[in-house]
mmCIF file of C-alpha atoms in Angstrom:
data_model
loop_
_atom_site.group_PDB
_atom_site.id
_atom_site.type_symbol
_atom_site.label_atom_id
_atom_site.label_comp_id
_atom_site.label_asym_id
_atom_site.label_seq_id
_atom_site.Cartn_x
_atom_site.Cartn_y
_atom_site.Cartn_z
ATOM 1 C CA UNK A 586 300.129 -36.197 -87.486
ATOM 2 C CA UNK A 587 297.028 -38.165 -87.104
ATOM 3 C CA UNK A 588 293.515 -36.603 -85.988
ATOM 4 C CA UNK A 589 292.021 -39.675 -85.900
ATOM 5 C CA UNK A 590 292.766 -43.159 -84.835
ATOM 6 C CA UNK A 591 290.220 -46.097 -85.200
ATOM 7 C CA UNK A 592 292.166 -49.387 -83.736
ATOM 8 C CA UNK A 593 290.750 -52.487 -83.548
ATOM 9 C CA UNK A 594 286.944 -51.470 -83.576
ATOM 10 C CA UNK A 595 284.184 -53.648 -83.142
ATOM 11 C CA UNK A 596 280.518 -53.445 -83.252
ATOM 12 C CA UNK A 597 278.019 -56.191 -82.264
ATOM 13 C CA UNK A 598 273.974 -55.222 -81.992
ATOM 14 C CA UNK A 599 272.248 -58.317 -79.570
ATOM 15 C CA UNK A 600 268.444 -58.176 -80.327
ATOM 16 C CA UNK A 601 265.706 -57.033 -77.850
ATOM 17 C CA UNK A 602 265.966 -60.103 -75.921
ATOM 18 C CA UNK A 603 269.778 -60.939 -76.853
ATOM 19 C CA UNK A 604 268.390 -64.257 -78.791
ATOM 20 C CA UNK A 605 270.449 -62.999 -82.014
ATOM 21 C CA UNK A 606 273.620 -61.143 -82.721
ATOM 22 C CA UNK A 607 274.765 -58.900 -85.534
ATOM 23 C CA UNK A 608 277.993 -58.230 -86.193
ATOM 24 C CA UNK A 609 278.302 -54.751 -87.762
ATOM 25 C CA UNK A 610 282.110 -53.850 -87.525
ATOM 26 C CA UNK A 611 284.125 -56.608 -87.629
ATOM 27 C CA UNK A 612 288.041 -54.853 -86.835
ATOM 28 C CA UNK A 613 287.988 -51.648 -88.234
ATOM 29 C CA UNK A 614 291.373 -49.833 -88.423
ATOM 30 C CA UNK A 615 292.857 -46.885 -90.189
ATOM 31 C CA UNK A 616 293.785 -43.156 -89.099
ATOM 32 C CA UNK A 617 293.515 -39.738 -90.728
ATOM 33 C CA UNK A 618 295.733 -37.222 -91.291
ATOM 34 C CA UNK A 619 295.396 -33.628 -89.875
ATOM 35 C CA UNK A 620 294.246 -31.723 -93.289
ATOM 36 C CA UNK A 621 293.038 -34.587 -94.872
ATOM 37 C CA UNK A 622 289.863 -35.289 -97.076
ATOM 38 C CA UNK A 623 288.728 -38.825 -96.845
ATOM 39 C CA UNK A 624 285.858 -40.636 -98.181
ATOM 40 C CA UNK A 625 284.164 -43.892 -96.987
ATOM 41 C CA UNK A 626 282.368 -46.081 -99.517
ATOM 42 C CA UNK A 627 280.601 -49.553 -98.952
ATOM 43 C CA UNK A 628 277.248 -51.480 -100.056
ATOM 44 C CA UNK A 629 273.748 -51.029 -98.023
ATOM 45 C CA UNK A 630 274.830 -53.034 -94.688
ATOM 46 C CA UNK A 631 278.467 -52.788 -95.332
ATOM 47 C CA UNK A 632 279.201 -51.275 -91.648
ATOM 48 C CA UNK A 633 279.084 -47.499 -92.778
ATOM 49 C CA UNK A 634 276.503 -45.574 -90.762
ATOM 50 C CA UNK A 635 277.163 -47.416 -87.707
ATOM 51 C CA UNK A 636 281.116 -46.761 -88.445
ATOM 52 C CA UNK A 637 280.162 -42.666 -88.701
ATOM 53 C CA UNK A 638 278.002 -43.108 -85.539
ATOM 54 C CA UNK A 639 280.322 -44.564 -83.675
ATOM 55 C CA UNK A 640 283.385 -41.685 -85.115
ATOM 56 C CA UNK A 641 280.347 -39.013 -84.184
ATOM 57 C CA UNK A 642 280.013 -40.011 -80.250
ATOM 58 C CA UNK A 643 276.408 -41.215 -80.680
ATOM 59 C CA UNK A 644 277.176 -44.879 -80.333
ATOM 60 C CA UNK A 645 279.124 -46.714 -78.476
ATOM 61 C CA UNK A 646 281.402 -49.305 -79.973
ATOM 62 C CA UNK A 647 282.097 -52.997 -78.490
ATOM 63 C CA UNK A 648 285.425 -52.809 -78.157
ATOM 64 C CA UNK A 649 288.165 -50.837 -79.737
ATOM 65 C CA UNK A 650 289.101 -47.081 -79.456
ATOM 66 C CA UNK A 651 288.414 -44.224 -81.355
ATOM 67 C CA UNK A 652 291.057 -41.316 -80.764
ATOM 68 C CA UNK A 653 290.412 -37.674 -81.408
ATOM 69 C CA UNK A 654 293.870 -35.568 -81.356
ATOM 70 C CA UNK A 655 294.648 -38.939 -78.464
ATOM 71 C CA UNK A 656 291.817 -38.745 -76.531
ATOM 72 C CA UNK A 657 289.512 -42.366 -76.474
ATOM 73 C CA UNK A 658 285.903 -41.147 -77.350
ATOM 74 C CA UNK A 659 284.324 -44.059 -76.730
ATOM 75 C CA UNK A 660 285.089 -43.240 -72.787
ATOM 76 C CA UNK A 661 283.673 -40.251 -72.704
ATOM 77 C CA UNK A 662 280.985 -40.100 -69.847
ATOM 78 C CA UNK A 663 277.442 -39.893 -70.899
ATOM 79 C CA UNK A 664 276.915 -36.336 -69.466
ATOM 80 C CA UNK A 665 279.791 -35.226 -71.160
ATOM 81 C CA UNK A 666 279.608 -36.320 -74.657
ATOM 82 C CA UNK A 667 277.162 -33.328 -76.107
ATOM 83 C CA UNK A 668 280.129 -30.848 -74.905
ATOM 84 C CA UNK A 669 282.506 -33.355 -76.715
ATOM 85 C CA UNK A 670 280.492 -33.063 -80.073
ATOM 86 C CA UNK A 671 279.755 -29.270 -80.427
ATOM 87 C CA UNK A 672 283.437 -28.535 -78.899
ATOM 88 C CA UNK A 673 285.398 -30.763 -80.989
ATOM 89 C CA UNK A 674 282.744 -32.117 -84.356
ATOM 90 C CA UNK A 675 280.668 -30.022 -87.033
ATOM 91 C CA UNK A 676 278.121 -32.420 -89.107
ATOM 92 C CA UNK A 677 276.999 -32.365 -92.313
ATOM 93 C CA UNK A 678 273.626 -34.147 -93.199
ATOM 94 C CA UNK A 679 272.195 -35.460 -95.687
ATOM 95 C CA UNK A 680 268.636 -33.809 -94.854
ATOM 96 C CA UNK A 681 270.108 -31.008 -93.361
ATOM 97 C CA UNK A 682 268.511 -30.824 -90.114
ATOM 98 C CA UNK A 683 267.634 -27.234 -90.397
ATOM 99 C CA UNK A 684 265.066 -25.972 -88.025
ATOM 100 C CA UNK A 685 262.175 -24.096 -89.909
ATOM 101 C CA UNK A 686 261.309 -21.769 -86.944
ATOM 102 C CA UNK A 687 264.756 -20.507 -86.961
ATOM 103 C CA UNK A 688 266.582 -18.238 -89.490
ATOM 104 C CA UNK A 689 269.419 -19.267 -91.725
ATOM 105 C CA UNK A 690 271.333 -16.823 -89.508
ATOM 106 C CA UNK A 691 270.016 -18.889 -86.244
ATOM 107 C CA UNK A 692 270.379 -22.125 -87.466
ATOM 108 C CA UNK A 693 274.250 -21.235 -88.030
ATOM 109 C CA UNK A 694 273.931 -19.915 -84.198
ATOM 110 C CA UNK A 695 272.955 -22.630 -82.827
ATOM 111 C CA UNK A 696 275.477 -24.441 -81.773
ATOM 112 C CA UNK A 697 277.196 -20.740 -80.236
ATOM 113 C CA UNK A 698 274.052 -20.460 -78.300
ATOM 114 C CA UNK A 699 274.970 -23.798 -76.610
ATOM 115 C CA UNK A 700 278.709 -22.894 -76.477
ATOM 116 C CA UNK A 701 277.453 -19.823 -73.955
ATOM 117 C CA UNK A 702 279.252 -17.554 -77.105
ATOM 118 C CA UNK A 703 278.069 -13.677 -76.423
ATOM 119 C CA UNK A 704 275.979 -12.203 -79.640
ATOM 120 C CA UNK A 705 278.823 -9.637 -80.845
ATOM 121 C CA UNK A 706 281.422 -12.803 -80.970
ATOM 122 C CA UNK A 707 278.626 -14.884 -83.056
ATOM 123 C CA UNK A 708 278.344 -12.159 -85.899
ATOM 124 C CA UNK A 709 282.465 -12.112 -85.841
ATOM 125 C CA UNK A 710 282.182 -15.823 -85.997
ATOM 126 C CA UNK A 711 279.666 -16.086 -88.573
ATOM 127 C CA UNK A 712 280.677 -13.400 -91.022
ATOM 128 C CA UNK A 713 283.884 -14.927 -92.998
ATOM 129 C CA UNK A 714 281.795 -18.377 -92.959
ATOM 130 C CA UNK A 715 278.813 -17.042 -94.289
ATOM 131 C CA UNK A 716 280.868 -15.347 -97.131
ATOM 132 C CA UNK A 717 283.056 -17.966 -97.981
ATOM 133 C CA UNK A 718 279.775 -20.284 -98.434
ATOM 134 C CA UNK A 719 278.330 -17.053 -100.441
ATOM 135 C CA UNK A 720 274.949 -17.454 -98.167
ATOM 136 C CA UNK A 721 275.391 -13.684 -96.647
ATOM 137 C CA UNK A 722 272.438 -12.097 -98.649
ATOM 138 C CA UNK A 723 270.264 -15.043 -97.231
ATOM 139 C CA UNK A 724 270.679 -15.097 -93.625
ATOM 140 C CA UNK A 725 267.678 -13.508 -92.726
ATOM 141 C CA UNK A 726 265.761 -16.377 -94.909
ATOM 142 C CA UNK A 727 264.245 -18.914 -93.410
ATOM 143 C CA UNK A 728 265.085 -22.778 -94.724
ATOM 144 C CA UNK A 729 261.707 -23.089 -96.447
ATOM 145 C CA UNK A 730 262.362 -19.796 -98.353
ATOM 146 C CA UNK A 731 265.552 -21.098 -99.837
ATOM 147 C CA UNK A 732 266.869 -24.047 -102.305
ATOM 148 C CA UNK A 733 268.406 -27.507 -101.131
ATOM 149 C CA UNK A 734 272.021 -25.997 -102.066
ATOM 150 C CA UNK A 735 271.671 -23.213 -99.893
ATOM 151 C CA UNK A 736 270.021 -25.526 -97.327
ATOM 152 C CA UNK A 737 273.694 -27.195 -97.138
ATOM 153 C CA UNK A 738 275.485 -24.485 -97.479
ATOM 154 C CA UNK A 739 273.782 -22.928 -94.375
ATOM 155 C CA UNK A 740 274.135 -26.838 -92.827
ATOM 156 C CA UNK A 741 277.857 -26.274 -93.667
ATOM 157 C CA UNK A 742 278.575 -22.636 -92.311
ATOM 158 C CA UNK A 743 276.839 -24.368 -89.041
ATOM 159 C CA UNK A 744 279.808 -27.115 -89.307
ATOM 160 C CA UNK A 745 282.162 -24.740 -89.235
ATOM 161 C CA UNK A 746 281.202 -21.799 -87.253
ATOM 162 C CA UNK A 747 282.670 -23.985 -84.069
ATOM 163 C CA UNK A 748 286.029 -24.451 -86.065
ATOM 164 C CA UNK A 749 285.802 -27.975 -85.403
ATOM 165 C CA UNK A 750 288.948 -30.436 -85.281
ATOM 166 C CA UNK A 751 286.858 -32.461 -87.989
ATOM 167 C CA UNK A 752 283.800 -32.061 -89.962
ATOM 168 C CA UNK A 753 281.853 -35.355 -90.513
ATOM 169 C CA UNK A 754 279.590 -35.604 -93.695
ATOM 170 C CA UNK A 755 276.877 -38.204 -93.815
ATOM 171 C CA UNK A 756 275.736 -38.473 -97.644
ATOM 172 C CA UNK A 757 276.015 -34.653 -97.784
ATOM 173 C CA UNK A 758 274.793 -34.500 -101.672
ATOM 174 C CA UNK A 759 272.504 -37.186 -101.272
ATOM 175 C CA UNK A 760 269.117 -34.450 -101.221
ATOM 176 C CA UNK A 761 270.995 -32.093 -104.235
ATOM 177 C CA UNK A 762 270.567 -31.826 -108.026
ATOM 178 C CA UNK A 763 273.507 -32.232 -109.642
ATOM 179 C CA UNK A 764 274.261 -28.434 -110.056
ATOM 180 C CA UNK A 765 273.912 -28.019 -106.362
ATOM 181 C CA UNK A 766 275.765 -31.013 -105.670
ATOM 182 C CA UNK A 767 278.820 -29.705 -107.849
ATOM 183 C CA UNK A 768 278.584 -26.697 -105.995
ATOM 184 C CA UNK A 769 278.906 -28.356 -102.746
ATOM 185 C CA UNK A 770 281.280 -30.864 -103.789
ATOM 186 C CA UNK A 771 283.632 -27.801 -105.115
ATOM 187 C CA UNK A 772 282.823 -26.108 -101.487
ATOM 188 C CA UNK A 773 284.131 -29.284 -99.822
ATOM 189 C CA UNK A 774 287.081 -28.921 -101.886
ATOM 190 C CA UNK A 775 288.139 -25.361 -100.618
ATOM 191 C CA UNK A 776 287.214 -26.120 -97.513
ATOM 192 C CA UNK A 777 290.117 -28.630 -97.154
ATOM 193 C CA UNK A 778 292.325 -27.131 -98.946
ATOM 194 C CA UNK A 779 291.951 -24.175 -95.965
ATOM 195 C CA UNK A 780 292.889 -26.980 -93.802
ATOM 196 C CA UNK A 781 289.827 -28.233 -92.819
ATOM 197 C CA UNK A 782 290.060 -32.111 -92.244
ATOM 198 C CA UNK A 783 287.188 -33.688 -93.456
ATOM 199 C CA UNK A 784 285.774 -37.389 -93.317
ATOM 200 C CA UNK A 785 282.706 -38.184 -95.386
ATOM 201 C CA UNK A 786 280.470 -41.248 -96.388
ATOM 202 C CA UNK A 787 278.919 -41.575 -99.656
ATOM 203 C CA UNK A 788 277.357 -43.725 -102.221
ATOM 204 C CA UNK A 789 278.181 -41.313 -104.559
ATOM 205 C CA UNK A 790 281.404 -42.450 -106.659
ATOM 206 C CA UNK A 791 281.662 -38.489 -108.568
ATOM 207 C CA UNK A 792 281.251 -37.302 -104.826
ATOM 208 C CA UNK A 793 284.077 -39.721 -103.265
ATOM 209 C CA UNK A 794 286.733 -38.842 -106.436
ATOM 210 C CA UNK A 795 286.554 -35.600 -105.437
ATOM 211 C CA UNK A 796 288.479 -36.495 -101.690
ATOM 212 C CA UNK A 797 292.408 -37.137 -101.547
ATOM 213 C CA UNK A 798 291.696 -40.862 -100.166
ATOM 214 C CA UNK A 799 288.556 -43.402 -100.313
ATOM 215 C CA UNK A 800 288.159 -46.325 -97.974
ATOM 216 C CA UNK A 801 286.071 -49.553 -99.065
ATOM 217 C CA UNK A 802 283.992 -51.108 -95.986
ATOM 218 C CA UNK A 803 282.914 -54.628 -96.744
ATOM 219 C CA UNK A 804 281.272 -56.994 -93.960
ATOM 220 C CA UNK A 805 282.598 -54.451 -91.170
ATOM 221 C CA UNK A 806 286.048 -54.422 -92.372
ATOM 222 C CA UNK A 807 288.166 -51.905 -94.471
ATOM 223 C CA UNK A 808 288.559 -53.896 -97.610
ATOM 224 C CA UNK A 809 290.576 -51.425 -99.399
ATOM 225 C CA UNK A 810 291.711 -47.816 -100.161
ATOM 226 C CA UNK A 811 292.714 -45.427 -102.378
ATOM 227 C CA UNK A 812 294.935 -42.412 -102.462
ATOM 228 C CA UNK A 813 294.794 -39.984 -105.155
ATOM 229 C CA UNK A 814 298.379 -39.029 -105.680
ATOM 230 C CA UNK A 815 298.773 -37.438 -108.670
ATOM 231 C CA UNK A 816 295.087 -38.326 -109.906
ATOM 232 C CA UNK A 817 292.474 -36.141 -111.496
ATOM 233 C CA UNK A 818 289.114 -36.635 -110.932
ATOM 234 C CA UNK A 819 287.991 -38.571 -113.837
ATOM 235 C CA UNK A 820 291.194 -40.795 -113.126
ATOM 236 C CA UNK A 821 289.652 -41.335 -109.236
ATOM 237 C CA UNK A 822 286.151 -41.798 -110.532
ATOM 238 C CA UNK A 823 287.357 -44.806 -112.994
ATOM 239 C CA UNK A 824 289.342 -46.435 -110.000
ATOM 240 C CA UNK A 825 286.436 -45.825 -107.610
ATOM 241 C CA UNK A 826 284.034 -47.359 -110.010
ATOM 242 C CA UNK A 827 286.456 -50.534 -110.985
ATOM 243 C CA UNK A 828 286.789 -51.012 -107.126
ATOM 244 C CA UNK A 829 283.242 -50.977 -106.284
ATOM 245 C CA UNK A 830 282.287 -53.723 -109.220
ATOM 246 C CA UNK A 831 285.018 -55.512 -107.226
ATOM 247 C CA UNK A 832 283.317 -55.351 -104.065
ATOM 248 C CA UNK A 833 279.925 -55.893 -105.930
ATOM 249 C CA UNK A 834 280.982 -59.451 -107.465
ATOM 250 C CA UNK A 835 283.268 -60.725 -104.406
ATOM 251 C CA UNK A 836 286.372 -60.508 -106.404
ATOM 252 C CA UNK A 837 290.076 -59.252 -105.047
ATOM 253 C CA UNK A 838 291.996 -56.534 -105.647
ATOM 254 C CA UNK A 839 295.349 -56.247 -107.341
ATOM 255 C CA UNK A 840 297.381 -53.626 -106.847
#
């Protein structure tokens, strides 16, 4: 069963005084499966952020529908749509978005506090999180005390303290070393495979052949996917990278 369904989406920015248009999404369509781990790859411009703003309830799109478990986001009334996001989204940044004045352990809160959760239900909430991420010893640390990996691993037990319907990742190892963004990338990986559905944009080609499918955005359309299947990751990484020269020099893909 599909999560999420993007039909027919469109995306036009006028300028200040509507004398110029840019077309960001062109007619965007694809859906994701309950469970499923997909990445989103494009070049600079391609349509991506403003495709993940749009799926995040931030902006608004010019046409076209974006359906969470059936429900149109995109009609969601203004006063409403803050609910919408901590109820039904968790995010994953690339800088984190950690406050410094709070605790790890508060950060993680947060978005409990705004739920109205009482503090005994938080702790039960944040306990099997908070071990799974192996960040338990740290909670009392405060985000300039600890390293960038635990930075997103504390970003990521805050993702998924709400048990959201689907995590969004914005370039989520885009701030690690590579040893912390193995780490994360192997996180991701048991994360989904607990059922988590997951959707996340990268640059990163070893971070996208580590999902089950990868969608190509080029000029505000979805160019192309792949699934994995029966590929390892070195096998996804080569396809990945063979795809993206594709994109790169304007040629076409055979299947």
């Amino acid at each position: 069963m599909a999560i999420l369904e993007v039909n027919n989406l469109k995306k036009i920015y006028v300028t200040r005084f509507g004398s110029n248009q840019v077309q960001a999404l062109s007619n965007i369509n694809f859906s994701v499966e309950a469970g499923e781990y997909v990445a989103i790859m494009g070049e600079s411009g391609s349509g991506k952020t403003t495709l993940l703003n749009i799926l995040a309830a931030l902006d608004r799109p010019t046409s076209g529908e974006v359906l969470l478990e059936g429900k149109n986001i995109t009609g969601i009334k203004e006063k409403e749509i803050s609910a919408f996001r901590r109820d039904n989204l968790g995010f994953v940044f690339q800088d984190f978005n950690l406050l410094d004045n709070f605790s790890l352990k508060d950060n993680i809160f947060l978005p409990l506090v705004l739920q109205g959760m009482s503090p005994g239900n938080m702790e039960q909430k944040l306990r099997p999180v908070a071990a799974k991420l192996g960040i338990t010893e740290i909670l009392s640390k405060y985000p300039y005390e600890v390293s960038g990996g635990q930075k997103q691993r504390t970003a990521v037990a805050r993702a998924l303290v709400t048990s959201p319907k689907l995590i969004l990742a914005d370039e989520p190892t885009g701030a690690l070393d590579s040893k912390a963004a193995d780490s994360l990338l192997k996180l991701f990986k048991e994360i989904n495979d607990d059922g988590q559905t997951v959707l996340m944009v990268t640059h990163s080609t070893k971070a996208a052949s580590n999902a089950k499918r990868v969608l190509f955005i080029k000029d505000g359309e979805v160019f192309h996917q792949i699934y994995r299947g029966t590929m390892n990751n070195e096998e996804m990484y080569s396809k990945i990278s063979d795809t993206l020269t594709i994109l790169a020099t304007g040629g076409d893909i055979n299947e």
